[in-house]
Structures are given as structure tokens and as C-alpha cells.
Coordinates of C-alpha atoms and ligand atoms in Angstrom, one line a residue:
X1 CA -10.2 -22.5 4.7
X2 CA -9.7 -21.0 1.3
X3 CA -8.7 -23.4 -1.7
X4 CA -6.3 -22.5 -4.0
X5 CA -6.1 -23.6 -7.9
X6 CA -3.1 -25.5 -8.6
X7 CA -2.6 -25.1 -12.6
X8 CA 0.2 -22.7 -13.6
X9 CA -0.6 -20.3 -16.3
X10 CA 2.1 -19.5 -18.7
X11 CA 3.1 -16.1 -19.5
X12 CA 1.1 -16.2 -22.9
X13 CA -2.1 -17.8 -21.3
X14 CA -2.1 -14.7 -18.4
X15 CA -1.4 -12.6 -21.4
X16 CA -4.8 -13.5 -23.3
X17 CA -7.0 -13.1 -20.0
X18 CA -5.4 -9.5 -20.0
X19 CA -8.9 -7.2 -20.3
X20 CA -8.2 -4.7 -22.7
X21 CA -5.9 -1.4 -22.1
X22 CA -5.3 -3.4 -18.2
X23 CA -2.2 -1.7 -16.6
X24 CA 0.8 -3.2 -15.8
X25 CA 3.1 -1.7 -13.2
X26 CA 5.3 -1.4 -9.9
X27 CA 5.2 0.6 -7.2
X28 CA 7.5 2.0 -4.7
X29 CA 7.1 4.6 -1.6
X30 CA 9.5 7.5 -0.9
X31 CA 10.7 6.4 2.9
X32 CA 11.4 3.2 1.3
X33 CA 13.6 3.8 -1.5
X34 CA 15.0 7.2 -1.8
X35 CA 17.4 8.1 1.3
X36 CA 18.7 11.2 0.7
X37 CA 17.4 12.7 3.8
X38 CA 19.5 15.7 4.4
X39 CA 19.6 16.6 0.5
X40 CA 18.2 20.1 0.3
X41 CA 15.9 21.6 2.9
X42 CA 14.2 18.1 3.7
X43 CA 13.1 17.3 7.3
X44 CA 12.8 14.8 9.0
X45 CA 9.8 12.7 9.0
X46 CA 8.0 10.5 11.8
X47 CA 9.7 7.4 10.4
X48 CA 13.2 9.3 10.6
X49 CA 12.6 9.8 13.9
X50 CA 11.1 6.1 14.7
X51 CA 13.8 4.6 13.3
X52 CA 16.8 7.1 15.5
X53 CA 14.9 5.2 18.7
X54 CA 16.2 2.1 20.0
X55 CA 15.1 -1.1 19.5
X56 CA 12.4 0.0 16.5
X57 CA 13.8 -1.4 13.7
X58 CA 14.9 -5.1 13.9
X59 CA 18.2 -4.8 12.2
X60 CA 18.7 -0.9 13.4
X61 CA 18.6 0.3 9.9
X62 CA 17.3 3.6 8.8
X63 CA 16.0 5.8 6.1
X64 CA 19.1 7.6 5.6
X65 CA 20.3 5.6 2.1
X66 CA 17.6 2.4 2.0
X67 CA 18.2 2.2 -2.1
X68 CA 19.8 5.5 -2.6
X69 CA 17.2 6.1 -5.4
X70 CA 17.1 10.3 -5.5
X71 CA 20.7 9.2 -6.9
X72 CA 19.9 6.6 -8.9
X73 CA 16.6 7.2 -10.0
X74 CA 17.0 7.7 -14.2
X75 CA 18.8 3.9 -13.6
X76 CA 15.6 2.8 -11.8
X77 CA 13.4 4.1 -14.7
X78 CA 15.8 2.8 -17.3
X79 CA 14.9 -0.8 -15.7
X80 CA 11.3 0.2 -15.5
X81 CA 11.3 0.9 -19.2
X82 CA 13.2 -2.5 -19.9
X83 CA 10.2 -3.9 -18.2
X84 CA 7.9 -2.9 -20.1
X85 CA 5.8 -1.9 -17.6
X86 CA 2.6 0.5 -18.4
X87 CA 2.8 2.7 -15.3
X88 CA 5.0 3.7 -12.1
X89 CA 3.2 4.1 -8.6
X90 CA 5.9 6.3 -6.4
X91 CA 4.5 8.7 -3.4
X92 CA 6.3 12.1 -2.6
X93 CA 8.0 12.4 0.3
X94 CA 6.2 14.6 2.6
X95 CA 9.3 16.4 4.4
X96 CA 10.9 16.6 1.2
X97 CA 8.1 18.6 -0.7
X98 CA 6.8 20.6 2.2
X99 CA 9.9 20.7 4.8
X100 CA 8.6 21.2 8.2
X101 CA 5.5 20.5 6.9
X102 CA 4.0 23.4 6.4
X103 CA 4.4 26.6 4.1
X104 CA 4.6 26.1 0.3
X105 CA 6.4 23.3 -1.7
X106 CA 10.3 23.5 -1.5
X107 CA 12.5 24.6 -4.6
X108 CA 14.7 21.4 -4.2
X109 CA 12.6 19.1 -3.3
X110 CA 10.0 19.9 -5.9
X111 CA 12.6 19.7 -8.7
X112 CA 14.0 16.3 -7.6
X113 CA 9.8 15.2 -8.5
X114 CA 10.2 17.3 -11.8
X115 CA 13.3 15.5 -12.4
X116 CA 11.4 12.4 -12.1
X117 CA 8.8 12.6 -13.8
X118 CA 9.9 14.4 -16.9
X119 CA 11.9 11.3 -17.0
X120 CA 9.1 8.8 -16.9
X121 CA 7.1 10.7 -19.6
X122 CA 10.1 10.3 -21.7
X123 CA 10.2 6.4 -20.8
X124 CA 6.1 6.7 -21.9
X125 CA 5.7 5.6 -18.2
X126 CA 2.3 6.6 -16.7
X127 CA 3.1 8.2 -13.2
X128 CA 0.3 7.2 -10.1
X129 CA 1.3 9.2 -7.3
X130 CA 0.5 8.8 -3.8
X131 CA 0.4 11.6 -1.9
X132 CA 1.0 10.6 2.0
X133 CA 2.8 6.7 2.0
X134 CA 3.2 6.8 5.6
X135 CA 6.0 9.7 6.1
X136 CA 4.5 12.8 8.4
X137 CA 6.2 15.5 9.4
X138 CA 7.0 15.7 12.9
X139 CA 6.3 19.0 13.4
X140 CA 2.7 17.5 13.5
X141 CA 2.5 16.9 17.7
X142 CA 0.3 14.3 17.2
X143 CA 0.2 12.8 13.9
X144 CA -3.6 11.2 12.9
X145 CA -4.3 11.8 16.6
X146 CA -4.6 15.4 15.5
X147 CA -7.5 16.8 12.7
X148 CA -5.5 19.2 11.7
X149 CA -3.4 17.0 10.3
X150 CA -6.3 15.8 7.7
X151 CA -6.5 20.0 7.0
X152 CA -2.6 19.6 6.3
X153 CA -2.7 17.0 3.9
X154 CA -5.6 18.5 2.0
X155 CA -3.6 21.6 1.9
X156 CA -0.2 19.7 0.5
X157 CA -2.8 18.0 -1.9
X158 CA -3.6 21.2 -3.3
X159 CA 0.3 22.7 -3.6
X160 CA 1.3 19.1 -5.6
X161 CA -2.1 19.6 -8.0
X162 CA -0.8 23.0 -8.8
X163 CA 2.5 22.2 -9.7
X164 CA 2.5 18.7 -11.2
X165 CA -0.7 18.3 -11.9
X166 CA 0.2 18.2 -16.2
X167 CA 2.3 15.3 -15.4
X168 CA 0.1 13.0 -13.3
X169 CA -1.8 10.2 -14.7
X170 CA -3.9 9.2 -11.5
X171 CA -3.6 10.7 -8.0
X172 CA -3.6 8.2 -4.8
X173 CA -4.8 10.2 -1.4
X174 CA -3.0 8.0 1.3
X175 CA -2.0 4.7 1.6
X176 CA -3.4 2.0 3.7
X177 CA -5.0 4.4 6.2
X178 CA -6.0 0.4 8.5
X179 CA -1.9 0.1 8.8
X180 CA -1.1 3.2 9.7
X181 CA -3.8 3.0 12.6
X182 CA -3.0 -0.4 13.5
X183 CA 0.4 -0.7 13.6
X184 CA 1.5 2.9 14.0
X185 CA -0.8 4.3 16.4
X186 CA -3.0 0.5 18.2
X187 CA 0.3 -1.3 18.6
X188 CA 3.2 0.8 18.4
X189 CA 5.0 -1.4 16.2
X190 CA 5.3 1.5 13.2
X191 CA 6.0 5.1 13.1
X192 CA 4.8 7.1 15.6
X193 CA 5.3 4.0 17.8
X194 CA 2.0 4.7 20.0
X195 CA 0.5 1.7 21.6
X196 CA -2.9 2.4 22.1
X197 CA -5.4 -0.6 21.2
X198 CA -8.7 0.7 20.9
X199 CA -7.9 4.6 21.7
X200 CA -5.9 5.0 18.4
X201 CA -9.5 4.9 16.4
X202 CA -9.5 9.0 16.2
X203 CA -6.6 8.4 13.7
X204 CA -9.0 6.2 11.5
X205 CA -11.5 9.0 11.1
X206 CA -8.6 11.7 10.7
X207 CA -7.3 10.1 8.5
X208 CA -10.1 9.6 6.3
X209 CA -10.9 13.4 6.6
X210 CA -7.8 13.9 4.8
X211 CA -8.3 12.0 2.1
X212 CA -12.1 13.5 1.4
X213 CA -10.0 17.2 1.8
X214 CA -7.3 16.1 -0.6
X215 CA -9.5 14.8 -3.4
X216 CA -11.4 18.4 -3.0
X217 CA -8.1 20.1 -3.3
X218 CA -7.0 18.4 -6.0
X219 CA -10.1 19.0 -8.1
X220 CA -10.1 22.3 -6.6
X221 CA -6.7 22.3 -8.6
X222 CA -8.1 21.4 -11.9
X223 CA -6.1 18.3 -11.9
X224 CA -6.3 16.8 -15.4
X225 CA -5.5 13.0 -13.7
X226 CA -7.5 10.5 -12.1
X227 CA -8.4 10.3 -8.3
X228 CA -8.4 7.6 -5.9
X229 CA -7.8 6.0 -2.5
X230 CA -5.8 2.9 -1.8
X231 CA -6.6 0.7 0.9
X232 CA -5.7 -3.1 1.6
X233 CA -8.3 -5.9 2.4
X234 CA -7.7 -8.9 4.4
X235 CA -10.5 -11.6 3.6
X236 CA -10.6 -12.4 7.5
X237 CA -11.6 -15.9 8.2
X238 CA -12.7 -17.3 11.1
X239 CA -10.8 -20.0 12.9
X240 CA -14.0 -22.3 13.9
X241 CA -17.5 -22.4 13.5
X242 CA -18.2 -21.2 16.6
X243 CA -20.0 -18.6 17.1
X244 CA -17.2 -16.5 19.5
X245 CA -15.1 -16.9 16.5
X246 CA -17.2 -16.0 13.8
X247 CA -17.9 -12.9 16.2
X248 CA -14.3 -11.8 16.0
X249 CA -13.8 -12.5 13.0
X250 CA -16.2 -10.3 12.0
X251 CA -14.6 -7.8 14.5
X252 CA -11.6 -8.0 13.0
X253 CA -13.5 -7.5 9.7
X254 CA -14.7 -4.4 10.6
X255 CA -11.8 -2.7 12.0
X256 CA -9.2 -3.6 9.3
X257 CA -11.7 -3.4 6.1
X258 CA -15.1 -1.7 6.9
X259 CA -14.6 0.7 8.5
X260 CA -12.1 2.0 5.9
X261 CA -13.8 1.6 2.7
X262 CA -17.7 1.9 3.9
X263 CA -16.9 5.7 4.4
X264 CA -15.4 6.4 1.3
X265 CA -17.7 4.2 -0.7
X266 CA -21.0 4.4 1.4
X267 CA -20.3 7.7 3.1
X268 CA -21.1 6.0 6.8
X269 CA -19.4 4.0 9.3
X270 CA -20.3 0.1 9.5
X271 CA -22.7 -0.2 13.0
X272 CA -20.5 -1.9 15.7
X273 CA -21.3 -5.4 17.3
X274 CA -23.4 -4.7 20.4
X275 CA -20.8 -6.7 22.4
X276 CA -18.0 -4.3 21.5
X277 CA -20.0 -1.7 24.1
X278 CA -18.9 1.9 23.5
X279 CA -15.6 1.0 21.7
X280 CA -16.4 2.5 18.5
X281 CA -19.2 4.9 19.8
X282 CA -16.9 7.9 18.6
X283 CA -18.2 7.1 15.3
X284 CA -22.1 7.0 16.0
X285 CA -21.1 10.8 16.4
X286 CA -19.4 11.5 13.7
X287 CA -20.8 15.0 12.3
X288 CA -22.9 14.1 8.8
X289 CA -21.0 16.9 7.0
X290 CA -17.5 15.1 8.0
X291 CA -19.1 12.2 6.4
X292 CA -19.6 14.0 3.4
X293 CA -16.2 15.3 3.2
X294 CA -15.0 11.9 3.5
X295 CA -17.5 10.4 0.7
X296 CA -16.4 12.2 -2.7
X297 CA -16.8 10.4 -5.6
X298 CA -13.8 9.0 -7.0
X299 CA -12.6 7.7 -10.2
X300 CA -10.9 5.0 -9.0
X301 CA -10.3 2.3 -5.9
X302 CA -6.8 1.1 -5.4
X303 CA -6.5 -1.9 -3.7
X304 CA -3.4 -3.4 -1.7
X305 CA -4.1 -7.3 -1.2
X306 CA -1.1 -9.5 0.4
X307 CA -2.7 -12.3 2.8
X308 CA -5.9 -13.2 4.2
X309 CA -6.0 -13.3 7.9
X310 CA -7.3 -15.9 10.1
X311 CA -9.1 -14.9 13.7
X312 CA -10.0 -16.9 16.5
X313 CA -11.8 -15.2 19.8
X314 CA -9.9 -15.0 23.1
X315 CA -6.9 -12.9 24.1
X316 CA -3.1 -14.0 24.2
X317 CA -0.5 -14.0 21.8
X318 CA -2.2 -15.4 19.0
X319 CA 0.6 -16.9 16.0
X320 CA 1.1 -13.6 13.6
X321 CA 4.5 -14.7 12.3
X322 CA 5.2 -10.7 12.0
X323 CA 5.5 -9.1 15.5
X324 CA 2.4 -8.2 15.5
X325 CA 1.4 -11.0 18.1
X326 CA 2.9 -10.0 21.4
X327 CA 1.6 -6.7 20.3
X328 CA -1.9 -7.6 20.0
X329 CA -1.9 -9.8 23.1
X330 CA -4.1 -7.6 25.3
X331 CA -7.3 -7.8 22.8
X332 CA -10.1 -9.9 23.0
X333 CA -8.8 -12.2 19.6
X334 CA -5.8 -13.7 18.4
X335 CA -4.6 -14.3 15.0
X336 CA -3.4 -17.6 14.2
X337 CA -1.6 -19.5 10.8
X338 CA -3.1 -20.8 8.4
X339 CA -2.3 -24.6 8.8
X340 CA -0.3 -26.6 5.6
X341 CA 0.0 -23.1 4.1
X342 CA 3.5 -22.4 2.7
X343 CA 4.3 -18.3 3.5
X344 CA 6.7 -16.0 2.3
X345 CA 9.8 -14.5 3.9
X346 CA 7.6 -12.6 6.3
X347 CA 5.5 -15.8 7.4
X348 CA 2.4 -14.6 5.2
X349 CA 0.2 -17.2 4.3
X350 CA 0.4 -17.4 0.6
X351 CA -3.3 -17.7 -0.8
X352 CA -4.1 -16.7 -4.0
X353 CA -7.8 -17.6 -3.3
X354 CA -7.6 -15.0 -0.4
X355 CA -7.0 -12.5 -3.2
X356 CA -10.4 -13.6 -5.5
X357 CA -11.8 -13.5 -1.9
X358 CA -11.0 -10.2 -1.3
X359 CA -12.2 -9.1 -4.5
X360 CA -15.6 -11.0 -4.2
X361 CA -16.0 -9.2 -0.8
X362 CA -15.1 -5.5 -2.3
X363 CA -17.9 -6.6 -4.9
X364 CA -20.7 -7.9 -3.3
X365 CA -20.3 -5.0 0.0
X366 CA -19.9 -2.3 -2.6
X367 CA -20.6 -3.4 -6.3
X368 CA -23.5 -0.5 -7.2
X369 CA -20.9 2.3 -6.0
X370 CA -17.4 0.8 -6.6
X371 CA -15.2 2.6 -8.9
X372 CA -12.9 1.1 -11.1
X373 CA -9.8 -0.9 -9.2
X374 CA -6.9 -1.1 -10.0
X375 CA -4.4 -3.4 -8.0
X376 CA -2.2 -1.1 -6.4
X377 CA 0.1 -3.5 -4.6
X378 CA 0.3 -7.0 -4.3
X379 CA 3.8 -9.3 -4.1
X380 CA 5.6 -10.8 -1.4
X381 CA 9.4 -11.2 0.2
X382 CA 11.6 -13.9 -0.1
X383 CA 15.1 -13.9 1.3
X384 CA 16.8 -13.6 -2.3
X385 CA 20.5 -13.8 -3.0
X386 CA 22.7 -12.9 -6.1
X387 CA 23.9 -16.3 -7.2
X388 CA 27.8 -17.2 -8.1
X389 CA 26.8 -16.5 -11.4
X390 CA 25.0 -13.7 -11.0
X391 CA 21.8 -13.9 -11.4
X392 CA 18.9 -13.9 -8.6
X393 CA 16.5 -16.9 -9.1
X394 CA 13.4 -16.1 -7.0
X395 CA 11.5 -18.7 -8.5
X396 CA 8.9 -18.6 -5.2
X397 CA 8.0 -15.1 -6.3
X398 CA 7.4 -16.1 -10.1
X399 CA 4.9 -18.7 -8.7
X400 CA 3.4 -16.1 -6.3
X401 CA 3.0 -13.0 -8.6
X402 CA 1.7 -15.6 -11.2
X403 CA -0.9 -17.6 -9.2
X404 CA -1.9 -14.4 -8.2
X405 CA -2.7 -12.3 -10.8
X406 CA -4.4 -15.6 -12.1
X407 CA -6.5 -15.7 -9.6
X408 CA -8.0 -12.1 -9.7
X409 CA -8.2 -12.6 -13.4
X410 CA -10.2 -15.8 -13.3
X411 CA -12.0 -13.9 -10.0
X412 CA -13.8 -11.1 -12.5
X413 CA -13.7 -12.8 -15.2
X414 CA -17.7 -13.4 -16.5
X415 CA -18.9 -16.2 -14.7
X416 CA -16.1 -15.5 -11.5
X417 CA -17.2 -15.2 -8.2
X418 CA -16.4 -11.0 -8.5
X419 CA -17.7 -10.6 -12.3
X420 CA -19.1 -7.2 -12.4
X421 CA -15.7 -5.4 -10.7
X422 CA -14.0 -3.8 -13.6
X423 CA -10.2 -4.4 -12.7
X424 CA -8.2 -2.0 -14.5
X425 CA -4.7 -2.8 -13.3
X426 CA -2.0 -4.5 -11.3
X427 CA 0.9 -2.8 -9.8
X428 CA 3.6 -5.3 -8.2
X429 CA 4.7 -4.8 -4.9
X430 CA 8.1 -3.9 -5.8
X431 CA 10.2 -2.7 -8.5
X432 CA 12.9 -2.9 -6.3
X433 CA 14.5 -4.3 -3.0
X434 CA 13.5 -1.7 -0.2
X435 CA 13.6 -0.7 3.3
X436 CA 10.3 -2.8 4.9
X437 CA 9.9 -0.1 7.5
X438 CA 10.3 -1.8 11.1
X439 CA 11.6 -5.0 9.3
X440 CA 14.4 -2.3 7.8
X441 CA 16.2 -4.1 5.3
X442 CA 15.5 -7.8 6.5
X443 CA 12.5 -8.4 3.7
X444 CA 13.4 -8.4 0.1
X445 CA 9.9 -7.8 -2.2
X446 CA 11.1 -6.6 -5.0
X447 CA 11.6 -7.3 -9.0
X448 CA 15.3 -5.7 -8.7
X449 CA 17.4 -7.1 -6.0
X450 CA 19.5 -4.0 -4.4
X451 CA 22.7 -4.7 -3.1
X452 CA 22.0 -2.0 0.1
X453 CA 25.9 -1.3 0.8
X454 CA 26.7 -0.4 -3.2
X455 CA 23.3 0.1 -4.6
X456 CA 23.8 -2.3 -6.9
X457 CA 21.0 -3.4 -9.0
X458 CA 20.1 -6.9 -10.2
X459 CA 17.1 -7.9 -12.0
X460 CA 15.8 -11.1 -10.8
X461 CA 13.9 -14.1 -12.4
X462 CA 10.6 -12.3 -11.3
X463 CA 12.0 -9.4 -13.6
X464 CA 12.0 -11.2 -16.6
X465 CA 8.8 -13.4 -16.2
X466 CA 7.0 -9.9 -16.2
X467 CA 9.3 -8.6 -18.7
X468 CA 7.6 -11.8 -20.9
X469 CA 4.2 -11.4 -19.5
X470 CA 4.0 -7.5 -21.2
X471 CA 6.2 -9.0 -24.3
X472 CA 3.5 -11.8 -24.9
X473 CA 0.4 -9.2 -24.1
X474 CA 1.8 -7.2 -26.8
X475 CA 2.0 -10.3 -29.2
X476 CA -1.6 -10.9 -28.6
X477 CA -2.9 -7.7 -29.5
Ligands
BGC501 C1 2.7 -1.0 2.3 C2 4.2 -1.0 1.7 C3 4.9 -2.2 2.4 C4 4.2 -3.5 2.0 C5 4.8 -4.7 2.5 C6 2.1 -2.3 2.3 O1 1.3 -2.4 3.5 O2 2.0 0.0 1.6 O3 4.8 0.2 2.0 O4 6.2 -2.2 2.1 O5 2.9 -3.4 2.5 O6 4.8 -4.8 3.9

């Protein structure tokens, strides 16, 4: 079991553990936030299409509005700049730029992303954008099932480096390549909604491919900004000391973490467990020049940390608060709670020490070769409410953003368990209520609470805690 520090750091004490020129942000993804779906010559997306299927989506919500922000998005970035905050992480919207996913970039669509960030460099926001947050076309047949769709995103890579590549601070391939293949292809409980287990690892190495092809475009491009990847860790821990455990554990290791990041940081796959058999064999014959596609060198490492995840050997239901449970009921481990942990809206265990854990782990597996890192999302949802008066007191996010931001802090710090990682930023996981994909609008993480039937904004405690945290760090300097 991880321990967690109990002493709360005050606004001013984070601020003087702040390494110089650290980045301070929120992020967002298109699907998410924007709506809009019809405006222009957009398409639809897979999670259009996901969430027009019964029974996807638990409270049968869509993407049509979620925060309406292609409407509202010069009052989004008028909050961001009352922040404070450093830097904006937003993706494009796939269907939007590149309708039916192929051809060059839409006039419309394009503009809308001129639109936005002419406005942030006016706000002296630094834009991070994420190229592919989840949203394919679905003129792709197969999704990450196909390779040509890592060709495709290296192509759309190369059309947004030519046209906004002045305005773009730091380039992110893809997002969280280990959700999309779990939950969208192993369990069918995301966009595309296939349920394969074990058969959905092609969509791991596909999607991989893309991001190598992309950062190649992109520098084929001449982009002036900064490239990277971001990809979540999960310190998994093991439920016993026995050995079956520590076996799956190290399973589950491998197929949420490693074989993600070794890749892209070591330019090979991690050997599979003899037990596993020929599960992962497809990557024992993985050509060496894909490898090398896959292993450019980057200037940067973003990574997503929410929860560590605890693994105990033997098939069945398991105790994943999240749906993903039932789901996962057919492999050969279960993953349980995390007993006397309190957990956010979601049922995540909240564990700051998971987060110094991850970082200790991205560290010591890849320390010699890791780029920079930058925090790309971490936060947490809590079922918040507009008070009579007005305001929106999420005081269990204060404590969780706090503790953990803390915690990686103290975790790199010298003498920390991950010294040596140079951390260069932190980018809260959200600016602003949004549509939690299959959980549509049932999980509130952000900053801004969004009143989803008049697009209301309302900052909430969070809000202003950070809004002191950059007001202090600028005292201290
Ligand atoms: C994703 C976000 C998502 C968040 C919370 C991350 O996996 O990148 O899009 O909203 O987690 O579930």
C-alpha cells in the first residue's frame, strides 16, 4: 500500500517549491468541450457515432453541445487569463479539421483554430495542442485496427504543422494511446465499442506508428514548437505477496505502462511473461524499421497520472468502481479497491503517493533517455453544485489538486525518490466541466463548473486556489 503525506501546503509554500519557469495550465479535449458538430463541413467522429448507439453513454448524452465552447470560446479564454495560468492544452478536433478524414484541412474548421489561437496569444497564453484526443473519423473502417490509420494521422500532422505551426508552443501526438486500446477496442466500453480482450493489441502498435509518423511530419513541417507524446501511468500494485499476484500485477504493468512508453523511449517492446504464451507474440515480430519510426527523439514526455491501480490474479469481476469490472471479467486478473482509501466522484482511489510513484517508476525505467515531463493532466471529479449563493465550494478538489502537485514536487525534488526527472509543468485536468465520454455528463473535473443546459459558467473554489497559487508564485519571484 502506498502512504500518503498528510501536511497541507499553503498556496505560498507550493509556490516556493515551483522550479523555475514551471508551467502552469489546464487542459481540455475537443469531443469534450466544443459541440458544435454540424457547424461547417465537420463530420462525424467515432465518438459521434458511439454515443447515437444505445445504451453507450450512461446518461444518453452526446457530443452535440457538451460545453458549447466553439460558441463560447473567447469567454473560456477570458477565464483562463483570469487564472493566470501559463499555458492552454486543447486537441483539434479531427472531423472538424480534416472532414471525412481525408483530403486537406477544411476552410471553417481551420479558422475556428485560428480564431482560437490568435486569441490565446493575445491572453499571452502558451497553446499545447494535441493532435488526435480520441475523436477518428469514421470513414476509417477500422479505427487503430487499421495501419493506415497511423499513415492518416501522420499525414493530418503534417497539414496542422503547415498552417499553425507559428502559433504552437508544444505539439502532443495522441493522447493516452493504453485508453484508447483498453477501453475502446479490449472492452468495448469507449468509442469504437469493440470488445476484444487480448486481440485489440494491433491497435497498440498502430497507434504508436502514428505518433513516430506525426512527429516526422511535423518536423518535416519545420514546426518552430516543441514535440511530445502523452501517455498515463498507473503505478500498479499488487494485491498480496504472492507470487500469482505479483505475476499480474506485473501483467497489468506491462500492458497499461510498458508497453506504451518502452517504444517511444527505448525503441522496443518490453519481453512478455513466459506464462502469457503467444499473447503478445505479435510484437516479437514487429519489423525493426517500424520500431524506428516509433522511437524519434522527442523534446518532451507528457504525462497523464489520476490513480494507481491495484491487481490481484484470478478472473471475475474484480471491484473497478468505473464499469470497467464486468468488462474485464473474462481475463486472468481482477482489479480491486484500495481499502480505507477515500476516491473521487468516479470511485478513484485518491493517492497522491501513487503520483510520486509513478514518477519514480518513469525515472528509474527510463531516466538516461527521458525527456523533459511535463504534467499533462492530472485532477479528479466530484459531484459539484452551484450553491444558493452562488458559488461552487469543491473543497475535495482543492485538497486533491494540492496534495498532489505536492507530492510530485517533493517527488523530484533533490533528495526525492524521482530526483533527476526534470518536471517542467502541470496542466489540471480541467479548465472546465465536460462531457466524461461514456460517463457523458455525469462527472464534473473541472476548475469552471458548466451549467450544461445554459452554458453557464461558474468558477469554483478550485478556481481561485490556483488563481492564488500563480498570484503567490509571482510574489516569490
Ligand atoms: C483523458 C481525458 C478524460 C480524463 C478523465 C484522461 O484519460 O485524456 O479525456 O476526461 O482522463 O477520465
Amino acid at each position: 500500500m502506498l502512504a500518503d503525506a498528510t501536511a497541507a501546503a499553503t498556496p505560498h509554500a507550493l509556490a516556493r517549491a515551483l522550479p523555475e519557469g514551471f508551467v502552469l495550465g489546464t487542459a481540455t479535449a475537443a469531443a469534450q468541450i466544443e459541440g458544435a458538430t454540424t457547424a461547417g463541413d465537420r463530420t462525424s467522429s467515432v465518438w459521434d457515432r458511439f454515443a447515437a448507439e444505445p445504451d453507450r453513454i450512461i446518461d444518453g448524452s452526446d457530443t452535440s453541445r457538451t460545453a458549447d465552447h466553439y460558441h463560447r470560446f473567447a469567454e473560456d479564454i477570458g477565464l483562463m487569463r483570469e487564472l493566470g495560468a501559463d499555458a492552454y492544452r486543447f486537441s483539434f478536433s479531427w472531423t472538424r479539421v480534416q472532414p471525412g478524414g481525408s483530403g486537406g484541412l477544411s476552410r471553417e474548421g481551420a479558422d475556428f483554430y485560428d480564431r482560437l489561437l490568435d486569441r490565446l496569444h493575445s491572453a499571452g497564453i502558451r497553446p499545447f495542442a494535441t493532435i488526435s484526443h480520441w475523436d477518428l473519423p469514421v470513414e476509417y473502417p477500422q479505427g487503430w485496427l487499421d495501419r493506415d490509420t497511423a499513415q492518416r494521422l501522420g499525414d493530418l500532422a503534417g497539414l496542422l504543422g503547415e498552417r499553425f505551426g507559428d502559433r504552437i508552443d508544444s505539439w502532443i501526438t495522441i493522447n493516452e494511446p493504453a485508453t484508447v486500446t483498453l477501453n475502446g477496442y479490449a472492452l468495448g466500453l469507449h468509442a469504437p465499442g469493440h470488445s476484444l480482450l487480448f486481440d485489440a493489441l494491433p491497435t497498440v502498435h498502430h497507434q504508436l506508428l502514428g505518433h513516430g509518423l506525426a512527429v516526422q511530419a511535423l518536423r518535416a513541417a519545420g514546426v518552430p514548437g516543441r514535440i511530445g507524446i502523452t501517455n498515463t501511468h498507473s503505478p500498479v500494485i499488487p494485491a498480496s505477496d504472492s507470487p500469482e499476484d505479483h505475476a499480474m500485477a506485473a501483467l497489468f504493468d506491462l500492458v497499461h505502462n510498458r508497453i506504451y512508453a518502452d517504444p517511444v523511449l527505448l525503441g522496443r517492446y518490453p519481453e512478455a511473461p513466459d506464462f502469457l504464451g503467444d499473447a503478445l507474440a505479435a510484437f516479437d515480430e514487429v519489423p525493426s524499421e517500424d520500431l524506428a519510426q516509433i522511437h524519434q527523439p522527442l523534446d518532451f514526455y507528457g504525462l497523464n497520472y489520476y490513480m494507481p491501480t491495484l491487481v490481484a490474479a484470478g478472473a471475475g469481476e474484480g471491484e473497478s468502481p468505473d464499469g470497467t469490472s464486468a468488462a474485464m471479467a473474462d481475463l486472468p486478473f481482477r482489479l480491486l479497491a484500495f481499502e480505507g482509501v477515500p476516491t473521487t466522484g468516479f470511485g478513484w482511489p485518491i493517492q497522491p503517493a501513487g503520483f510520486a510513484r509513478a514518477l519514480t517508476e518513469m525515472q528509474e525505467r527510463y531516466g538516461d533517455v527521458l525527456p523533459p515531463v511535463y504534467i499533462t493532466e492530472n485532477g479528479a471529479s466530484f459531484p459539484d453544485e452551484v450553491g444558493p449563493d452562488g458559488t461552487v465550494d469543491d473543497t475535495e478538489r482543492v485538497a486533491f489538486l494540492r496534495d498532489h502537485l505536492a507530492a510530485a514536487l517533493a517527488a523530484v525534488a533533490p533528495g526525492g525518490p524521482a530526483e533527476g526527472l526534470d518536471l517542467r509543468g502541470w496542466f489540471v485536468w480541467s479548465l472546465m466541466d465536460n462531457w466524461e465520454w461514456a460517463a457523458g455528463f455525469t462527472q464534473r473535473f473541472g476548475l469552471v463548473h458548466v451549467d450544461f443546459t445554459t452554458g453557464e459558467r461558474t468558477p469554483k473554489s478550485s478556481f481561485r486556489w490556483l488563481q492564488q497559487l500563480i498570484a503567490a508564485r509571482a510574489e516569490a519571484r
